[in-house]
Short mmCIF file of C-alpha atoms in Angstrom, two decimals:
data_model
loop_
_atom_site.label_atom_id
_atom_site.label_comp_id
_atom_site.label_asym_id
_atom_site.label_seq_id
_atom_site.Cartn_x
_atom_site.Cartn_y
_atom_site.Cartn_z
CA MET B 222 -9.41 9.60 29.10
CA LEU B 223 -12.74 11.44 29.35
CA THR B 224 -12.32 12.83 25.82
CA SER B 225 -11.38 9.40 24.41
CA ALA B 226 -14.36 7.68 26.13
CA PHE B 227 -16.73 10.41 24.89
CA PHE B 228 -15.38 10.15 21.34
CA LEU B 229 -15.77 6.36 21.23
CA LEU B 230 -19.24 6.52 22.70
CA ILE B 231 -20.66 8.99 20.22
CA MET B 232 -18.92 7.26 17.31
CA LEU B 233 -20.39 3.87 18.30
CA VAL B 234 -23.93 5.28 18.51
CA GLY B 235 -23.61 6.49 14.92
CA VAL B 236 -22.69 10.17 15.15
CA PRO B 237 -20.93 11.22 11.89
CA ILE B 238 -17.15 11.15 12.28
CA GLY B 239 -16.74 14.86 11.48
CA ALA B 240 -19.16 15.80 14.25
CA CYS B 241 -17.40 13.33 16.56
CA LEU B 242 -14.09 15.10 16.04
CA CYS B 243 -15.57 18.54 16.74
CA LEU B 244 -17.59 17.44 19.79
CA ALA B 245 -14.60 15.57 21.22
CA GLY B 246 -12.57 18.75 20.80
CA ILE B 247 -15.19 20.74 22.70
CA VAL B 248 -15.23 18.17 25.54
CA TYR B 249 -11.40 18.27 25.70
CA ILE B 250 -11.35 22.07 26.04
CA LEU B 251 -14.04 22.03 28.74
CA ASN B 252 -12.23 19.25 30.59
CA SER B 253 -8.92 21.09 30.40
CA GLY B 254 -10.50 24.25 31.86
CA ASP B 255 -8.60 26.39 29.33
CA THR B 256 -11.71 27.86 27.69
CA VAL B 257 -9.70 30.53 25.85
CA LEU B 258 -8.99 27.77 23.31
CA PHE B 259 -12.56 28.17 22.06
CA GLN B 260 -11.44 31.42 20.39
CA SER B 261 -9.11 29.43 18.14
CA PHE B 262 -11.63 26.69 17.36
CA PRO B 263 -13.22 28.33 14.25
CA VAL B 264 -9.81 29.69 13.13
CA GLN B 265 -8.37 26.17 13.11
CA MET B 266 -11.39 24.80 11.19
CA PHE B 267 -11.08 27.51 8.53
CA GLY B 268 -7.33 27.02 8.32
CA GLY B 269 -7.85 23.34 7.67
CA VAL B 270 -9.68 23.95 4.39
CA ASP B 271 -7.88 27.15 3.38
CA SER B 272 -5.68 25.33 0.87
CA TYR B 273 -5.49 25.61 -2.90
CA SER B 274 -4.69 21.89 -3.13
CA LEU B 275 -8.09 20.95 -1.70
CA ILE B 276 -9.83 22.42 -4.76
CA ALA B 277 -8.75 19.23 -6.53
CA ILE B 278 -11.16 17.15 -4.41
CA PRO B 279 -14.47 18.54 -5.76
CA LEU B 280 -12.96 18.52 -9.25
CA PHE B 281 -11.97 14.85 -9.06
CA ILE B 282 -15.43 14.01 -7.71
CA LEU B 283 -17.01 15.99 -10.54
CA ILE B 284 -14.97 14.03 -13.11
CA GLY B 285 -16.27 10.75 -11.66
CA GLU B 286 -19.87 11.91 -11.82
CA ILE B 287 -19.51 13.16 -15.43
CA MET B 288 -17.83 9.89 -16.43
CA ASN B 289 -20.58 7.81 -14.92
CA GLY B 290 -23.31 9.87 -16.59
CA GLY B 291 -21.50 9.95 -19.92
CA GLY B 292 -21.21 6.16 -20.39
CA ILE B 293 -17.42 6.28 -20.24
CA THR B 294 -17.16 3.49 -17.66
CA LYS B 295 -18.84 0.97 -20.00
CA ARG B 296 -16.36 1.89 -22.79
CA LEU B 297 -13.40 1.27 -20.46
CA VAL B 298 -14.82 -2.18 -19.55
CA ASP B 299 -15.11 -3.02 -23.27
CA LEU B 300 -11.53 -1.84 -23.75
CA ALA B 301 -10.32 -4.18 -20.99
CA LEU B 302 -12.24 -7.05 -22.56
CA ALA B 303 -10.58 -6.42 -25.91
CA PHE B 304 -7.12 -6.59 -24.33
CA ILE B 305 -7.65 -9.76 -22.28
CA GLY B 306 -8.76 -12.10 -25.06
CA SER B 307 -10.23 -15.59 -24.71
CA VAL B 308 -8.56 -16.98 -21.58
CA LYS B 309 -9.74 -19.04 -18.64
CA GLY B 310 -11.22 -16.68 -16.05
CA GLY B 311 -11.13 -13.88 -18.61
CA LEU B 312 -13.93 -11.82 -17.11
CA ALA B 313 -12.24 -11.94 -13.70
CA TYR B 314 -9.12 -10.42 -15.29
CA VAL B 315 -11.32 -7.92 -17.13
CA ASN B 316 -12.94 -6.94 -13.83
CA ILE B 317 -9.59 -6.04 -12.30
CA LEU B 318 -8.20 -4.40 -15.45
CA ALA B 319 -11.37 -2.34 -15.95
CA ASN B 320 -11.23 -1.25 -12.31
CA MET B 321 -7.62 -0.20 -12.88
CA LEU B 322 -8.63 1.95 -15.87
CA VAL B 323 -11.65 3.41 -14.08
CA SER B 324 -9.49 4.09 -10.96
CA SER B 325 -7.56 6.71 -12.95
CA ILE B 326 -10.78 8.74 -13.09
CA ILE B 327 -13.01 8.06 -10.06
CA GLY B 328 -10.52 7.91 -7.19
CA SER B 329 -12.97 6.60 -4.55
CA ALA B 330 -13.15 2.93 -3.52
CA THR B 331 -16.78 2.85 -2.44
CA ALA B 332 -18.02 4.88 -5.42
CA GLN B 333 -16.10 2.66 -7.76
CA VAL B 334 -17.47 -0.51 -6.16
CA ALA B 335 -21.03 0.80 -6.54
CA ILE B 336 -20.53 1.66 -10.23
CA MET B 337 -18.55 -1.43 -11.25
CA SER B 338 -20.82 -3.88 -9.35
CA GLN B 339 -23.72 -2.77 -11.54
CA ILE B 340 -21.70 -3.37 -14.69
CA MET B 341 -19.48 -6.40 -13.98
CA VAL B 342 -21.44 -8.69 -11.63
CA PRO B 343 -24.48 -9.31 -13.93
CA GLU B 344 -22.12 -9.94 -16.88
CA MET B 345 -20.01 -12.41 -14.89
CA GLU B 346 -23.13 -14.21 -13.70
CA LYS B 347 -24.25 -14.65 -17.33
CA GLN B 348 -20.89 -16.24 -18.10
CA GLY B 349 -21.28 -18.79 -15.25
CA TYR B 350 -19.40 -17.14 -12.39
CA ASP B 351 -20.72 -17.37 -8.84
CA LYS B 352 -22.39 -14.06 -7.90
CA THR B 353 -20.63 -13.92 -4.56
CA PHE B 354 -17.19 -14.29 -6.15
CA ALA B 355 -18.07 -11.77 -8.87
CA ALA B 356 -19.15 -9.18 -6.29
CA GLY B 357 -16.13 -9.92 -4.07
CA ILE B 358 -13.55 -9.50 -6.83
CA THR B 359 -15.23 -6.26 -7.83
CA VAL B 360 -14.73 -5.03 -4.26
CA TYR B 361 -11.00 -5.74 -4.43
CA GLY B 362 -10.80 -4.16 -7.87
CA GLY B 363 -12.37 -1.07 -6.33
CA MET B 364 -9.49 -0.97 -3.87
CA LEU B 365 -7.37 0.40 -6.72
CA GLY B 366 -9.51 3.61 -6.78
CA PRO B 367 -7.80 5.49 -3.92
CA ILE B 368 -4.33 4.23 -4.98
CA ILE B 369 -4.00 4.92 -8.69
CA PRO B 370 -4.27 8.70 -9.36
CA PRO B 371 -6.36 10.74 -9.04
CA SER B 372 -7.09 9.91 -5.42
CA VAL B 373 -9.15 11.93 -2.95
CA MET B 374 -7.43 10.13 -0.08
CA PHE B 375 -3.96 11.13 -1.38
CA VAL B 376 -5.10 14.73 -1.66
CA VAL B 377 -6.37 14.72 1.94
CA TYR B 378 -3.14 13.06 3.12
CA SER B 379 -1.09 15.68 1.24
CA VAL B 380 -2.85 18.46 3.08
CA LEU B 381 -2.50 16.74 6.46
CA ALA B 382 1.16 15.91 5.87
CA GLN B 383 2.07 19.17 4.09
CA VAL B 384 3.59 17.36 1.04
CA ALA B 385 3.07 18.06 -2.63
CA VAL B 386 -0.21 16.58 -3.95
CA GLY B 387 1.46 15.73 -7.29
CA ASP B 388 4.18 13.72 -5.50
CA MET B 389 1.57 11.69 -3.62
CA LEU B 390 -0.45 10.96 -6.75
CA ILE B 391 2.66 9.82 -8.60
CA ALA B 392 3.77 7.71 -5.60
CA GLY B 393 0.60 5.63 -5.93
CA ILE B 394 1.17 4.54 -9.57
CA ILE B 395 3.68 1.67 -9.04
CA PRO B 396 1.92 0.28 -5.93
CA GLY B 397 -1.36 0.29 -7.88
CA VAL B 398 0.22 -1.59 -10.76
CA VAL B 399 1.87 -4.07 -8.34
CA LEU B 400 -1.51 -4.76 -6.70
CA THR B 401 -3.09 -5.27 -10.11
CA VAL B 402 -0.42 -7.83 -11.10
CA LEU B 403 -0.78 -9.64 -7.77
CA PHE B 404 -4.55 -9.82 -8.26
CA PHE B 405 -3.93 -11.36 -11.70
CA ILE B 406 -1.70 -14.00 -10.11
CA VAL B 407 -4.40 -14.85 -7.58
CA ILE B 408 -7.00 -15.16 -10.33
CA ALA B 409 -4.71 -17.47 -12.31
CA CYS B 410 -4.14 -19.72 -9.27
CA MET B 411 -7.84 -19.79 -8.34
CA GLY B 412 -8.77 -20.45 -11.96
CA LEU B 413 -6.76 -23.67 -11.88
CA VAL B 414 -8.73 -24.85 -8.86
CA TYR B 415 -12.27 -23.67 -9.77
CA ASN B 416 -12.05 -23.95 -13.57
CA TYR B 417 -13.39 -20.51 -14.40
CA PRO B 418 -15.15 -20.10 -17.76
CA ARG B 419 -13.33 -18.67 -20.75
CA THR B 420 -14.17 -15.29 -22.19
CA GLU B 421 -16.23 -15.29 -25.40
CA LYS B 422 -13.97 -15.31 -28.43
CA ARG B 423 -13.76 -12.17 -30.53
CA THR B 424 -12.34 -11.71 -33.99
CA ILE B 425 -9.43 -9.42 -34.62
CA ARG B 426 -11.81 -7.04 -36.39
CA GLN B 427 -14.13 -6.98 -33.37
CA ARG B 428 -11.26 -6.27 -31.00
CA LEU B 429 -9.93 -3.52 -33.22
CA HIS B 430 -13.36 -1.90 -33.45
CA THR B 431 -13.72 -1.99 -29.66
CA VAL B 432 -10.29 -0.48 -29.14
CA LEU B 433 -10.90 2.33 -31.66
CA THR B 434 -14.30 3.05 -30.08
CA ALA B 435 -13.05 3.05 -26.49
CA CYS B 436 -9.61 4.64 -26.89
CA PRO B 437 -10.91 8.25 -26.85
CA THR B 438 -12.16 7.69 -23.31
CA LEU B 439 -8.51 7.27 -22.25
CA LEU B 440 -8.03 10.97 -23.01
CA ILE B 441 -9.32 11.75 -19.49
CA PRO B 442 -6.70 9.84 -17.45
CA ILE B 443 -4.01 10.81 -20.01
CA VAL B 444 -4.84 14.49 -19.52
CA ILE B 445 -4.89 14.20 -15.73
CA VAL B 446 -1.88 11.95 -15.07
CA GLY B 447 0.14 13.08 -18.13
CA SER B 448 -0.08 16.76 -17.30
CA ILE B 449 1.04 16.11 -13.71
CA LEU B 450 3.89 13.79 -14.69
CA GLY B 451 5.00 16.11 -17.48
CA GLY B 452 5.03 19.14 -15.17
CA PHE B 453 2.53 21.01 -17.31
CA ALA B 454 -0.02 21.44 -14.55
CA ASN B 455 -0.44 20.91 -10.84
CA PRO B 456 -3.10 18.41 -9.66
CA THR B 457 -5.78 21.09 -9.22
CA GLU B 458 -5.26 22.45 -12.75
CA ALA B 459 -5.08 18.92 -14.16
CA ALA B 460 -8.39 18.05 -12.47
CA ALA B 461 -10.03 21.11 -14.02
CA VAL B 462 -8.82 20.22 -17.49
CA GLY B 463 -9.83 16.57 -16.86
CA ALA B 464 -13.38 17.69 -16.05
CA VAL B 465 -13.57 19.55 -19.37
CA ALA B 466 -12.15 16.50 -21.18
CA ALA B 467 -14.80 14.30 -19.49
CA VAL B 468 -17.58 16.58 -20.72
CA LEU B 469 -16.20 16.62 -24.28
CA VAL B 470 -15.72 12.82 -24.40
CA GLY B 471 -19.17 12.16 -22.89
CA ARG B 472 -20.89 14.60 -25.19
CA TYR B 473 -19.18 14.07 -28.53
CA VAL B 474 -17.56 10.60 -28.34
CA THR B 475 -19.85 8.35 -26.25
CA LYS B 476 -22.74 10.80 -26.95
CA GLU B 477 -24.45 9.80 -23.69
CA PHE B 478 -23.74 12.98 -21.72
CA ARG B 479 -26.39 15.69 -21.94
CA PHE B 480 -26.02 19.22 -20.73
CA ALA B 481 -29.36 18.79 -18.92
CA MET B 482 -27.49 16.44 -16.53
CA ILE B 483 -25.18 19.21 -15.28
CA PRO B 484 -27.39 20.54 -12.42
CA GLN B 485 -27.83 17.07 -10.91
CA ILE B 486 -24.16 16.20 -11.38
CA LEU B 487 -23.07 19.45 -9.75
CA LEU B 488 -25.45 18.88 -6.83
CA LYS B 489 -24.17 15.32 -6.16
CA SER B 490 -20.56 16.46 -6.50
CA ALA B 491 -21.16 19.39 -4.12
CA ILE B 492 -22.77 17.19 -1.44
CA TYR B 493 -19.95 14.64 -1.47
CA SER B 494 -17.30 17.38 -1.59
CA ALA B 495 -18.89 19.17 1.40
CA VAL B 496 -18.78 15.91 3.41
CA VAL B 497 -15.09 15.39 2.62
CA LEU B 498 -14.08 19.03 3.25
CA PHE B 499 -15.95 19.19 6.54
CA LEU B 500 -13.95 16.14 7.64
CA VAL B 501 -10.76 17.94 6.69
CA ALA B 502 -11.86 21.05 8.69
CA ALA B 503 -12.72 18.88 11.72
CA ALA B 504 -9.33 17.15 11.30
CA ALA B 505 -7.56 20.50 11.65
CA VAL B 506 -9.16 21.07 15.03
CA PHE B 507 -8.48 17.47 16.07
CA SER B 508 -4.80 17.71 15.08
CA TRP B 509 -4.40 21.03 16.83
CA LEU B 510 -5.75 19.63 20.09
CA LEU B 511 -3.65 16.48 19.80
CA ILE B 512 -0.51 18.60 19.55
CA TYR B 513 -1.70 20.83 22.42
CA GLY B 514 -2.25 17.72 24.56
CA LYS B 515 1.15 16.28 23.59
CA VAL B 516 -0.44 13.05 22.35
CA PRO B 517 2.12 12.49 19.54
CA GLN B 518 5.00 12.71 22.06
CA ALA B 519 3.35 10.16 24.38
CA THR B 520 2.61 7.84 21.47
CA ALA B 521 6.17 8.19 20.14
CA ALA B 522 7.58 7.22 23.55
CA TRP B 523 5.46 4.05 23.63
CA ILE B 524 6.21 3.05 20.02
CA GLN B 525 9.94 3.45 20.56
CA THR B 526 9.81 0.81 23.29
CA VAL B 527 8.24 -1.62 20.79
CA ALA B 528 9.75 -0.74 17.38
CA LYS B 529 13.54 -0.40 17.24
CA ASP B 530 13.92 0.37 13.50
CA PRO B 531 11.86 1.81 10.58
CA ILE B 532 10.78 -1.59 9.26
CA ALA B 533 9.50 -2.72 12.67
CA PHE B 534 7.69 0.62 12.98
CA LEU B 535 5.98 0.24 9.61
CA LEU B 536 4.92 -3.32 10.37
CA LEU B 537 3.46 -2.14 13.67
CA VAL B 538 1.67 0.71 11.90
CA ASN B 539 0.28 -1.78 9.38
CA LEU B 540 -1.25 -3.79 12.21
CA ILE B 541 -2.64 -0.77 14.00
CA LEU B 542 -4.14 0.79 10.86
CA LEU B 543 -5.64 -2.49 9.72
CA VAL B 544 -7.52 -2.71 13.01
CA ILE B 545 -8.60 0.95 12.78
CA GLY B 546 -9.64 0.49 9.14
CA THR B 547 -12.02 -2.34 10.04
CA VAL B 548 -14.33 0.08 11.89
CA ILE B 549 -13.55 3.51 10.40
CA ASP B 550 -13.77 4.68 6.75
CA GLY B 551 -10.63 5.72 4.89
CA ILE B 552 -10.64 9.53 5.09
CA PRO B 553 -11.73 9.68 8.76
CA GLY B 554 -9.03 7.08 9.45
CA LEU B 555 -6.47 9.35 7.82
CA ILE B 556 -7.67 12.29 9.83
CA MET B 557 -7.40 10.43 13.13
CA THR B 558 -4.03 8.71 12.60
CA VAL B 559 -1.80 10.88 10.39
CA PRO B 560 -1.36 13.74 12.89
CA ILE B 561 -0.18 11.24 15.49
CA LEU B 562 1.88 8.77 13.44
CA LEU B 563 3.46 10.97 10.75
CA PRO B 564 5.73 13.01 13.08
CA ILE B 565 6.94 9.77 14.62
CA ALA B 566 7.61 8.21 11.19
CA THR B 567 9.51 11.22 9.81
CA GLU B 568 11.32 12.63 12.84
CA ILE B 569 12.19 9.49 14.77
CA TYR B 570 12.50 6.80 12.11
CA GLY B 571 13.43 8.94 9.11
CA ILE B 572 10.73 7.55 6.82
CA ASP B 573 9.88 9.54 3.70
CA PRO B 574 6.39 11.09 4.27
CA ARG B 575 5.33 10.16 0.70
CA HIS B 576 6.25 6.51 1.23
CA PHE B 577 4.50 6.55 4.58
CA GLY B 578 1.43 8.06 2.92
CA VAL B 579 1.19 5.21 0.41
CA VAL B 580 1.42 2.59 3.15
CA VAL B 581 -1.18 4.38 5.29
CA VAL B 582 -3.68 4.87 2.46
CA ILE B 583 -3.45 1.25 1.18
CA ASN B 584 -3.81 0.01 4.74
CA LEU B 585 -6.93 2.04 5.46
CA VAL B 586 -8.42 1.08 2.09
CA LEU B 587 -7.82 -2.58 2.92
CA GLY B 588 -9.83 -1.95 6.09
CA LEU B 589 -12.85 -1.31 3.80
CA MET B 590 -12.64 -5.01 2.90
CA THR B 591 -12.09 -6.29 6.42
CA PRO B 592 -14.75 -7.50 8.94
CA PRO B 593 -16.52 -6.56 11.13
CA VAL B 594 -17.52 -3.52 9.06
CA GLY B 595 -16.03 -4.01 5.60
CA LEU B 596 -17.91 -1.05 4.09
CA SER B 597 -17.10 -1.92 0.46
CA PHE B 598 -18.61 -5.40 0.91
CA PHE B 599 -21.82 -3.81 2.17
CA VAL B 600 -21.88 -1.44 -0.84
CA ALA B 601 -21.46 -4.40 -3.21
CA SER B 602 -24.12 -6.33 -1.28
CA ALA B 603 -26.60 -3.46 -1.61
CA VAL B 604 -26.10 -3.43 -5.39
CA THR B 605 -25.88 -7.20 -6.10
CA GLY B 606 -27.64 -8.95 -3.19
CA ALA B 607 -24.58 -11.08 -2.35
CA LYS B 608 -23.91 -11.67 1.35
CA PRO B 609 -20.98 -9.55 2.73
CA GLY B 610 -19.60 -12.28 5.03
CA LYS B 611 -19.61 -14.88 2.27
CA MET B 612 -17.90 -12.42 -0.09
CA PHE B 613 -15.00 -12.03 2.31
CA ILE B 614 -14.57 -15.81 2.72
CA VAL B 615 -14.75 -16.54 -1.02
CA THR B 616 -12.18 -13.84 -1.84
CA LEU B 617 -9.88 -14.46 1.16
CA PRO B 618 -6.83 -15.10 -1.11
CA PHE B 619 -7.14 -11.47 -2.33
CA PHE B 620 -7.09 -10.23 1.22
CA LEU B 621 -3.98 -12.27 2.02
CA ILE B 622 -2.16 -11.03 -1.09
CA CYS B 623 -3.02 -7.41 -0.11
CA CYS B 624 -1.42 -8.02 3.28
CA ALA B 625 1.64 -9.44 1.52
CA ALA B 626 1.74 -6.34 -0.74
CA LEU B 627 1.70 -4.09 2.32
CA VAL B 628 4.67 -5.93 3.81
CA LEU B 629 6.42 -5.63 0.46
CA LEU B 630 5.82 -1.88 0.27
CA SER B 631 6.99 -1.49 3.87
CA LEU B 632 10.25 -3.31 3.09
CA PHE B 633 10.96 -1.58 -0.24
CA PRO B 634 10.25 2.18 -0.21
CA SER B 635 11.53 2.40 -3.80
CA LEU B 636 8.20 0.91 -4.95
CA SER B 637 6.57 4.16 -3.90
CA LEU B 638 9.36 6.60 -4.58
CA ALA B 639 10.89 5.33 -7.84
CA LEU B 640 8.94 7.70 -10.13
CA LEU B 641 9.78 10.66 -7.89
CA LYS B 642 13.53 10.44 -8.34
#
């Protein structure tokens, strides 16, 4: 109880979550009186990041930075616009489709929201859309970032759960596509009510020119996802090749990437990577102490009194994680919950760890769009000036359809596992 109270207190006053995990671990050891555990503290931290799979994280982050600096994002938006055509609410569809394409490169919800808000919201405002709606739909489009590969959250989950990174990345493809289709359905229904403007008409020649200009940018996700699916490379190797592809496309196709950008890009990538990897190291200590304190066993005993079958368990987990996700960011949420819930899911209820990972990641990402924190809404607000609370209300149908998608994924594991068979 003392450790939990201390952890909540320092987290609420704004101490970074990685430091919270380490400090709570120190308090637990002191409270237990078994100070010999301090000898294993640094060993557990080092062991948490001593994994070849984790090299993929800085490489995926590097790809996103190169893509942003090389003007590749704008080309993908133009490509989405060429595919959609002149339909009612066309730019809303383009927003989601462009986010889906960009997701296959960036892999971070908040980073994607920040980038796409700068591109899509001003354009949607010019076409007559309400700024709040435009910012809100960009936030939900950004939700696809950690689901469609590559995904930093899936890599972190893979390390925590000791499952193949490639399997987790592949498991996110169908759920990502399902969410995209559901978002399209919501836009179509809302378009009937609010009479969204049509996209500007383009001739066949204009569309063809846009496609031919933008298609080379698809080389990056094709290299990353294709090499993993085809068995030619593991995720770490695919990320390295993807980074090279991003440089080549940005330098010789879009011609906006300059080699002078490399030092700044590497610095930004290193800073974000260090933050993520320190969280993983802190998670190793946290998980070790949870097991030592027999927390998973106590939690399992309680859950078994409430959930009698795997579906009931997953629905309960959805509820728990949605509450956790409202106040804690995605990766820290993974770090805090996976060591406790995963053994229960696999050993007691027989749930496939890859399926469980998809449900957990989507749930925690949805927390980024849920009050009282709703981090992605605040990111979009900082970029566009729209009010976070109003964004949530205006885009409430998207939140409800995400909840429905989570129930659907919980009931039908094949949606996550189909491509793995």
